[in-house]
Amino acid sequence: VTGASFVVFNGALKTSSGFLAKSSIVEDGLMVQITRETMESLRQALRDKKDFRITCGKMDTGDVKEYVDICWVENEEKTNKG
């Protein structure tokens, strides 16, 4: 689990790169590189206020190491006010 001050979603990852998605820590935030198709799905999930999971790692390996989960919460009192 990684806490971050901000998240950047970059929809320019090429499918030919061999990655499903890539995540990296940038300063005190998180950058997630995703394909255009995943970006479209993420945008729709945000519009619909649905949880969304991005699987990070190489396409050809069976063991996936990272996920980026976007989760909607009911109780906002437990979230960071800053």
PDB file of N, CA and C in Angstrom:
ATOM      1  N   VAL A   1       0.859  -1.172   0.000  1.00  0.00           N
ATOM      2  CA  VAL A   1       0.000   0.000   0.000  1.00  0.00           C
ATOM      3  C   VAL A   1       0.896   1.222   0.000  1.00  0.00           C
ATOM      4  N   THR A   2       0.603   2.166  -0.890  1.00  0.00           N
ATOM      5  CA  THR A   2       1.372   3.399  -0.991  1.00  0.00           C
ATOM      6  C   THR A   2       0.435   4.583  -0.831  1.00  0.00           C
ATOM      7  N   GLY A   3       0.755   5.491   0.065  1.00  0.00           N
ATOM      8  CA  GLY A   3       0.003   6.736   0.192  1.00  0.00           C
ATOM      9  C   GLY A   3       0.629   7.776  -0.711  1.00  0.00           C
ATOM     10  N   ALA A   4      -0.174   8.628  -1.313  1.00  0.00           N
ATOM     11  CA  ALA A   4       0.349   9.623  -2.242  1.00  0.00           C
ATOM     12  C   ALA A   4      -0.420  10.925  -2.095  1.00  0.00           C
ATOM     13  N   SER A   5       0.271  12.035  -2.353  1.00  0.00           N
ATOM     14  CA  SER A   5      -0.372  13.349  -2.329  1.00  0.00           C
ATOM     15  C   SER A   5      -1.144  13.621  -3.610  1.00  0.00           C
ATOM     16  N   PHE A   6      -0.730  12.982  -4.698  1.00  0.00           N
ATOM     17  CA  PHE A   6      -1.418  13.150  -5.980  1.00  0.00           C
ATOM     18  C   PHE A   6      -1.217  11.902  -6.821  1.00  0.00           C
ATOM     19  N   VAL A   7      -2.069  11.755  -7.826  1.00  0.00           N
ATOM     20  CA  VAL A   7      -1.956  10.650  -8.775  1.00  0.00           C
ATOM     21  C   VAL A   7      -2.059  11.230 -10.179  1.00  0.00           C
ATOM     22  N   VAL A   8      -1.152  10.804 -11.054  1.00  0.00           N
ATOM     23  CA  VAL A   8      -1.178  11.202 -12.463  1.00  0.00           C
ATOM     24  C   VAL A   8      -1.455   9.952 -13.278  1.00  0.00           C
ATOM     25  N   PHE A   9      -2.483  10.011 -14.122  1.00  0.00           N
ATOM     26  CA  PHE A   9      -2.774   8.918 -15.044  1.00  0.00           C
ATOM     27  C   PHE A   9      -2.341   9.367 -16.429  1.00  0.00           C
ATOM     28  N   ASN A  10      -1.392   8.633 -17.018  1.00  0.00           N
ATOM     29  CA  ASN A  10      -0.848   8.947 -18.328  1.00  0.00           C
ATOM     30  C   ASN A  10      -1.347   7.879 -19.297  1.00  0.00           C
ATOM     31  N   GLY A  11      -2.153   8.282 -20.264  1.00  0.00           N
ATOM     32  CA  GLY A  11      -2.763   7.350 -21.202  1.00  0.00           C
ATOM     33  C   GLY A  11      -1.994   7.135 -22.474  1.00  0.00           C
ATOM     34  N   ALA A  12      -0.676   7.322 -22.457  1.00  0.00           N
ATOM     35  CA  ALA A  12       0.130   7.219 -23.676  1.00  0.00           C
ATOM     36  C   ALA A  12       0.941   5.933 -23.762  1.00  0.00           C
ATOM     37  N   LEU A  13       0.711   4.960 -22.878  1.00  0.00           N
ATOM     38  CA  LEU A  13       1.471   3.707 -22.932  1.00  0.00           C
ATOM     39  C   LEU A  13       1.045   2.911 -24.170  1.00  0.00           C
ATOM     40  N   LYS A  14       2.007   2.520 -24.955  1.00  0.00           N
ATOM     41  CA  LYS A  14       1.730   1.743 -26.175  1.00  0.00           C
ATOM     42  C   LYS A  14       1.550   0.269 -25.827  1.00  0.00           C
ATOM     43  N   THR A  15       0.639  -0.401 -26.486  1.00  0.00           N
ATOM     44  CA  THR A  15       0.440  -1.830 -26.263  1.00  0.00           C
ATOM     45  C   THR A  15       1.671  -2.618 -26.697  1.00  0.00           C
ATOM     46  N   SER A  16       2.441  -2.078 -27.621  1.00  0.00           N
ATOM     47  CA  SER A  16       3.658  -2.756 -28.089  1.00  0.00           C
ATOM     48  C   SER A  16       4.778  -2.734 -27.044  1.00  0.00           C
ATOM     49  N   SER A  17       4.609  -1.994 -25.952  1.00  0.00           N
ATOM     50  CA  SER A  17       5.635  -1.917 -24.909  1.00  0.00           C
ATOM     51  C   SER A  17       5.766  -3.225 -24.141  1.00  0.00           C
ATOM     52  N   GLY A  18       4.743  -4.071 -24.206  1.00  0.00           N
ATOM     53  CA  GLY A  18       4.767  -5.334 -23.476  1.00  0.00           C
ATOM     54  C   GLY A  18       4.243  -5.229 -22.055  1.00  0.00           C
ATOM     55  N   PHE A  19       3.791  -4.049 -21.650  1.00  0.00           N
ATOM     56  CA  PHE A  19       3.261  -3.845 -20.312  1.00  0.00           C
ATOM     57  C   PHE A  19       1.752  -3.659 -20.338  1.00  0.00           C
ATOM     58  N   LEU A  20       1.076  -4.194 -19.331  1.00  0.00           N
ATOM     59  CA  LEU A  20      -0.339  -3.910 -19.125  1.00  0.00           C
ATOM     60  C   LEU A  20      -0.482  -2.469 -18.643  1.00  0.00           C
ATOM     61  N   ALA A  21       0.331  -2.088 -17.678  1.00  0.00           N
ATOM     62  CA  ALA A  21       0.414  -0.733 -17.127  1.00  0.00           C
ATOM     63  C   ALA A  21       1.686  -0.661 -16.307  1.00  0.00           C
ATOM     64  N   LYS A  22       2.138   0.566 -16.029  1.00  0.00           N
ATOM     65  CA  LYS A  22       3.338   0.768 -15.222  1.00  0.00           C
ATOM     66  C   LYS A  22       3.033   1.832 -14.173  1.00  0.00           C
ATOM     67  N   SER A  23       3.477   1.595 -12.953  1.00  0.00           N
ATOM     68  CA  SER A  23       3.307   2.602 -11.905  1.00  0.00           C
ATOM     69  C   SER A  23       4.667   2.960 -11.339  1.00  0.00           C
ATOM     70  N   SER A  24       4.831   4.219 -10.962  1.00  0.00           N
ATOM     71  CA  SER A  24       6.082   4.660 -10.364  1.00  0.00           C
ATOM     72  C   SER A  24       5.814   5.832  -9.426  1.00  0.00           C
ATOM     73  N   ILE A  25       6.644   5.926  -8.403  1.00  0.00           N
ATOM     74  CA  ILE A  25       6.532   7.021  -7.449  1.00  0.00           C
ATOM     75  C   ILE A  25       7.278   8.220  -8.016  1.00  0.00           C
ATOM     76  N   VAL A  26       6.604   9.360  -8.044  1.00  0.00           N
ATOM     77  CA  VAL A  26       7.169  10.601  -8.558  1.00  0.00           C
ATOM     78  C   VAL A  26       7.019  11.646  -7.460  1.00  0.00           C
ATOM     79  N   GLU A  27       8.136  12.111  -6.925  1.00  0.00           N
ATOM     80  CA  GLU A  27       8.143  13.037  -5.789  1.00  0.00           C
ATOM     81  C   GLU A  27       7.298  12.437  -4.671  1.00  0.00           C
ATOM     82  N   ASP A  28       6.193  13.078  -4.271  1.00  0.00           N
ATOM     83  CA  ASP A  28       5.340  12.511  -3.226  1.00  0.00           C
ATOM     84  C   ASP A  28       4.011  12.031  -3.803  1.00  0.00           C
ATOM     85  N   GLY A  29       4.014  11.670  -5.082  1.00  0.00           N
ATOM     86  CA  GLY A  29       2.810  11.196  -5.744  1.00  0.00           C
ATOM     87  C   GLY A  29       3.055   9.906  -6.504  1.00  0.00           C
ATOM     88  N   LEU A  30       2.064   9.513  -7.270  1.00  0.00           N
ATOM     89  CA  LEU A  30       2.109   8.272  -8.031  1.00  0.00           C
ATOM     90  C   LEU A  30       1.764   8.569  -9.484  1.00  0.00           C
ATOM     91  N   MET A  31       2.586   8.057 -10.408  1.00  0.00           N
ATOM     92  CA  MET A  31       2.271   8.167 -11.826  1.00  0.00           C
ATOM     93  C   MET A  31       1.944   6.771 -12.340  1.00  0.00           C
ATOM     94  N   VAL A  32       0.815   6.656 -13.023  1.00  0.00           N
ATOM     95  CA  VAL A  32       0.374   5.387 -13.580  1.00  0.00           C
ATOM     96  C   VAL A  32       0.289   5.550 -15.090  1.00  0.00           C
ATOM     97  N   GLN A  33       1.100   4.790 -15.807  1.00  0.00           N
ATOM     98  CA  GLN A  33       1.088   4.818 -17.264  1.00  0.00           C
ATOM     99  C   GLN A  33       0.191   3.694 -17.747  1.00  0.00           C
ATOM    100  N   ILE A  34      -0.836   4.041 -18.525  1.00  0.00           N
ATOM    101  CA  ILE A  34      -1.820   3.075 -18.996  1.00  0.00           C
ATOM    102  C   ILE A  34      -2.049   3.274 -20.490  1.00  0.00           C
ATOM    103  N   THR A  35      -2.668   2.270 -21.103  1.00  0.00           N
ATOM    104  CA  THR A  35      -2.989   2.370 -22.532  1.00  0.00           C
ATOM    105  C   THR A  35      -4.199   3.278 -22.736  1.00  0.00           C
ATOM    106  N   ARG A  36      -4.398   3.668 -23.958  1.00  0.00           N
ATOM    107  CA  ARG A  36      -5.535   4.529 -24.295  1.00  0.00           C
ATOM    108  C   ARG A  36      -6.854   3.835 -23.961  1.00  0.00           C
ATOM    109  N   GLU A  37      -6.917   2.533 -24.214  1.00  0.00           N
ATOM    110  CA  GLU A  37      -8.148   1.780 -23.936  1.00  0.00           C
ATOM    111  C   GLU A  37      -8.445   1.740 -22.436  1.00  0.00           C
ATOM    112  N   THR A  38      -7.393   1.545 -21.639  1.00  0.00           N
ATOM    113  CA  THR A  38      -7.583   1.536 -20.196  1.00  0.00           C
ATOM    114  C   THR A  38      -7.989   2.915 -19.700  1.00  0.00           C
ATOM    115  N   MET A  39      -7.443   3.975 -20.298  1.00  0.00           N
ATOM    116  CA  MET A  39      -7.815   5.338 -19.928  1.00  0.00           C
ATOM    117  C   MET A  39      -9.293   5.585 -20.205  1.00  0.00           C
ATOM    118  N   GLU A  40      -9.791   5.101 -21.329  1.00  0.00           N
ATOM    119  CA  GLU A  40     -11.211   5.257 -21.645  1.00  0.00           C
ATOM    120  C   GLU A  40     -12.077   4.524 -20.625  1.00  0.00           C
ATOM    121  N   SER A  41     -11.658   3.324 -20.241  1.00  0.00           N
ATOM    122  CA  SER A  41     -12.398   2.561 -19.232  1.00  0.00           C
ATOM    123  C   SER A  41     -12.343   3.252 -17.876  1.00  0.00           C
ATOM    124  N   LEU A  42     -11.197   3.811 -17.520  1.00  0.00           N
ATOM    125  CA  LEU A  42     -11.058   4.542 -16.258  1.00  0.00           C
ATOM    126  C   LEU A  42     -11.960   5.764 -16.236  1.00  0.00           C
ATOM    127  N   ARG A  43     -11.974   6.509 -17.305  1.00  0.00           N
ATOM    128  CA  ARG A  43     -12.843   7.699 -17.380  1.00  0.00           C
ATOM    129  C   ARG A  43     -14.309   7.318 -17.196  1.00  0.00           C
ATOM    130  N   GLN A  44     -14.724   6.231 -17.840  1.00  0.00           N
ATOM    131  CA  GLN A  44     -16.120   5.798 -17.707  1.00  0.00           C
ATOM    132  C   GLN A  44     -16.419   5.371 -16.273  1.00  0.00           C
ATOM    133  N   ALA A  45     -15.478   4.660 -15.641  1.00  0.00           N
ATOM    134  CA  ALA A  45     -15.668   4.231 -14.247  1.00  0.00           C
ATOM    135  C   ALA A  45     -15.776   5.441 -13.318  1.00  0.00           C
ATOM    136  N   LEU A  46     -14.977   6.474 -13.563  1.00  0.00           N
ATOM    137  CA  LEU A  46     -15.056   7.684 -12.744  1.00  0.00           C
ATOM    138  C   LEU A  46     -16.387   8.396 -12.945  1.00  0.00           C
ATOM    139  N   ARG A  47     -16.850   8.467 -14.187  1.00  0.00           N
ATOM    140  CA  ARG A  47     -18.160   9.078 -14.445  1.00  0.00           C
ATOM    141  C   ARG A  47     -19.282   8.324 -13.730  1.00  0.00           C
ATOM    142  N   ASP A  48     -19.177   6.991 -13.747  1.00  0.00           N
ATOM    143  CA  ASP A  48     -20.207   6.147 -13.136  1.00  0.00           C
ATOM    144  C   ASP A  48     -20.002   5.948 -11.637  1.00  0.00           C
ATOM    145  N   LYS A  49     -18.921   6.524 -11.080  1.00  0.00           N
ATOM    146  CA  LYS A  49     -18.562   6.364  -9.667  1.00  0.00           C
ATOM    147  C   LYS A  49     -18.446   4.891  -9.283  1.00  0.00           C
ATOM    148  N   LYS A  50     -17.712   4.152 -10.123  1.00  0.00           N
ATOM    149  CA  LYS A  50     -17.472   2.723  -9.906  1.00  0.00           C
ATOM    150  C   LYS A  50     -16.004   2.513  -9.535  1.00  0.00           C
ATOM    151  N   ASP A  51     -15.751   1.518  -8.684  1.00  0.00           N
ATOM    152  CA  ASP A  51     -14.379   1.145  -8.364  1.00  0.00           C
ATOM    153  C   ASP A  51     -13.696   0.646  -9.637  1.00  0.00           C
ATOM    154  N   PHE A  52     -12.371   0.807  -9.693  1.00  0.00           N
ATOM    155  CA  PHE A  52     -11.626   0.418 -10.894  1.00  0.00           C
ATOM    156  C   PHE A  52     -10.262  -0.104 -10.480  1.00  0.00           C
ATOM    157  N   ARG A  53      -9.824  -1.172 -11.101  1.00  0.00           N
ATOM    158  CA  ARG A  53      -8.513  -1.766 -10.809  1.00  0.00           C
ATOM    159  C   ARG A  53      -7.650  -1.744 -12.060  1.00  0.00           C
ATOM    160  N   ILE A  54      -6.431  -1.234 -11.915  1.00  0.00           N
ATOM    161  CA  ILE A  54      -5.446  -1.245 -12.985  1.00  0.00           C
ATOM    162  C   ILE A  54      -4.383  -2.268 -12.610  1.00  0.00           C
ATOM    163  N   THR A  55      -4.184  -3.243 -13.468  1.00  0.00           N
ATOM    164  CA  THR A  55      -3.177  -4.272 -13.252  1.00  0.00           C
ATOM    165  C   THR A  55      -1.878  -3.826 -13.898  1.00  0.00           C
ATOM    166  N   CYS A  56      -0.814  -3.763 -13.110  1.00  0.00           N
ATOM    167  CA  CYS A  56       0.498  -3.327 -13.603  1.00  0.00           C
ATOM    168  C   CYS A  56       1.415  -4.524 -13.774  1.00  0.00           C
ATOM    169  N   GLY A  57       2.268  -4.452 -14.769  1.00  0.00           N
ATOM    170  CA  GLY A  57       3.246  -5.504 -14.999  1.00  0.00           C
ATOM    171  C   GLY A  57       3.329  -5.864 -16.466  1.00  0.00           C
ATOM    172  N   LYS A  58       4.198  -6.804 -16.768  1.00  0.00           N
ATOM    173  CA  LYS A  58       4.374  -7.256 -18.152  1.00  0.00           C
ATOM    174  C   LYS A  58       3.232  -8.165 -18.566  1.00  0.00           C
ATOM    175  N   MET A  59       2.893  -8.119 -19.850  1.00  0.00           N
ATOM    176  CA  MET A  59       1.802  -8.936 -20.377  1.00  0.00           C
ATOM    177  C   MET A  59       2.130 -10.420 -20.362  1.00  0.00           C
ATOM    178  N   ASP A  60       3.386 -10.770 -20.628  1.00  0.00           N
ATOM    179  CA  ASP A  60       3.740 -12.168 -20.846  1.00  0.00           C
ATOM    180  C   ASP A  60       4.065 -12.947 -19.575  1.00  0.00           C
ATOM    181  N   THR A  61       4.063 -12.296 -18.416  1.00  0.00           N
ATOM    182  CA  THR A  61       4.339 -13.024 -17.174  1.00  0.00           C
ATOM    183  C   THR A  61       3.044 -13.348 -16.457  1.00  0.00           C
ATOM    184  N   GLY A  62       2.979 -14.518 -15.881  1.00  0.00           N
ATOM    185  CA  GLY A  62       1.781 -14.944 -15.183  1.00  0.00           C
ATOM    186  C   GLY A  62       1.620 -14.335 -13.806  1.00  0.00           C
ATOM    187  N   ASP A  63       2.743 -13.968 -13.181  1.00  0.00           N
ATOM    188  CA  ASP A  63       2.662 -13.414 -11.829  1.00  0.00           C
ATOM    189  C   ASP A  63       2.641 -11.891 -11.881  1.00  0.00           C
ATOM    190  N   VAL A  64       1.503 -11.316 -11.518  1.00  0.00           N
ATOM    191  CA  VAL A  64       1.336  -9.875 -11.518  1.00  0.00           C
ATOM    192  C   VAL A  64       1.746  -9.361 -10.143  1.00  0.00           C
ATOM    193  N   LYS A  65       2.516  -8.305 -10.113  1.00  0.00           N
ATOM    194  CA  LYS A  65       3.081  -7.820  -8.871  1.00  0.00           C
ATOM    195  C   LYS A  65       2.340  -6.630  -8.274  1.00  0.00           C
ATOM    196  N   GLU A  66       1.691  -5.814  -9.074  1.00  0.00           N
ATOM    197  CA  GLU A  66       1.102  -4.576  -8.577  1.00  0.00           C
ATOM    198  C   GLU A  66      -0.286  -4.342  -9.140  1.00  0.00           C
ATOM    199  N   TYR A  67      -1.089  -3.684  -8.304  1.00  0.00           N
ATOM    200  CA  TYR A  67      -2.408  -3.208  -8.722  1.00  0.00           C
ATOM    201  C   TYR A  67      -2.544  -1.769  -8.264  1.00  0.00           C
ATOM    202  N   VAL A  68      -3.254  -0.973  -9.037  1.00  0.00           N
ATOM    203  CA  VAL A  68      -3.651   0.357  -8.606  1.00  0.00           C
ATOM    204  C   VAL A  68      -5.175   0.306  -8.531  1.00  0.00           C
ATOM    205  N   ASP A  69      -5.694   0.432  -7.319  1.00  0.00           N
ATOM    206  CA  ASP A  69      -7.140   0.368  -7.093  1.00  0.00           C
ATOM    207  C   ASP A  69      -7.689   1.758  -6.842  1.00  0.00           C
ATOM    208  N   ILE A  70      -8.720   2.129  -7.583  1.00  0.00           N
ATOM    209  CA  ILE A  70      -9.443   3.370  -7.353  1.00  0.00           C
ATOM    210  C   ILE A  70     -10.767   2.958  -6.713  1.00  0.00           C
ATOM    211  N   CYS A  71     -10.965   3.392  -5.478  1.00  0.00           N
ATOM    212  CA  CYS A  71     -12.133   2.948  -4.711  1.00  0.00           C
ATOM    213  C   CYS A  71     -12.951   4.141  -4.247  1.00  0.00           C
ATOM    214  N   TRP A  72     -14.242   4.053  -4.418  1.00  0.00           N
ATOM    215  CA  TRP A  72     -15.165   5.058  -3.898  1.00  0.00           C
ATOM    216  C   TRP A  72     -15.545   4.655  -2.484  1.00  0.00           C
ATOM    217  N   VAL A  73     -15.609   5.619  -1.594  1.00  0.00           N
ATOM    218  CA  VAL A  73     -15.943   5.337  -0.199  1.00  0.00           C
ATOM    219  C   VAL A  73     -17.243   6.041   0.172  1.00  0.00           C
ATOM    220  N   GLU A  74     -17.960   5.424   1.098  1.00  0.00           N
ATOM    221  CA  GLU A  74     -19.223   6.002   1.569  1.00  0.00           C
ATOM    222  C   GLU A  74     -18.976   7.073   2.620  1.00  0.00           C
ATOM    223  N   ASN A  75     -18.054   6.800   3.548  1.00  0.00           N
ATOM    224  CA  ASN A  75     -17.824   7.685   4.668  1.00  0.00           C
ATOM    225  C   ASN A  75     -16.593   8.537   4.396  1.00  0.00           C
ATOM    226  N   GLU A  76     -16.787   9.802   4.073  1.00  0.00           N
ATOM    227  CA  GLU A  76     -15.676  10.683   3.739  1.00  0.00           C
ATOM    228  C   GLU A  76     -14.922  11.166   4.971  1.00  0.00           C
ATOM    229  N   GLU A  77     -15.447  10.947   6.170  1.00  0.00           N
ATOM    230  CA  GLU A  77     -14.782  11.413   7.386  1.00  0.00           C
ATOM    231  C   GLU A  77     -13.450  10.689   7.611  1.00  0.00           C
ATOM    232  N   LYS A  78     -13.281   9.505   7.063  1.00  0.00           N
ATOM    233  CA  LYS A  78     -12.058   8.737   7.269  1.00  0.00           C
ATOM    234  C   LYS A  78     -10.995   9.052   6.223  1.00  0.00           C
ATOM    235  N   THR A  79     -11.290   9.914   5.274  1.00  0.00           N
ATOM    236  CA  THR A  79     -10.316  10.231   4.224  1.00  0.00           C
ATOM    237  C   THR A  79      -9.512  11.459   4.596  1.00  0.00           C
ATOM    238  N   ASN A  80      -8.447  11.695   3.906  1.00  0.00           N
ATOM    239  CA  ASN A  80      -7.557  12.822   4.160  1.00  0.00           C
ATOM    240  C   ASN A  80      -8.264  14.125   3.785  1.00  0.00           C
ATOM    241  N   LYS A  81      -8.376  15.027   4.742  1.00  0.00           N
ATOM    242  CA  LYS A  81      -9.037  16.318   4.496  1.00  0.00           C
ATOM    243  C   LYS A  81      -8.152  17.267   3.699  1.00  0.00           C
ATOM    244  N   GLY A  82      -6.829  17.023   3.680  1.00  0.00           N
ATOM    245  CA  GLY A  82      -5.894  17.918   2.990  1.00  0.00           C
ATOM    246  C   GLY A  82      -5.930  17.726   1.520  1.00  0.00           C
TER     247      GLY A  82
END
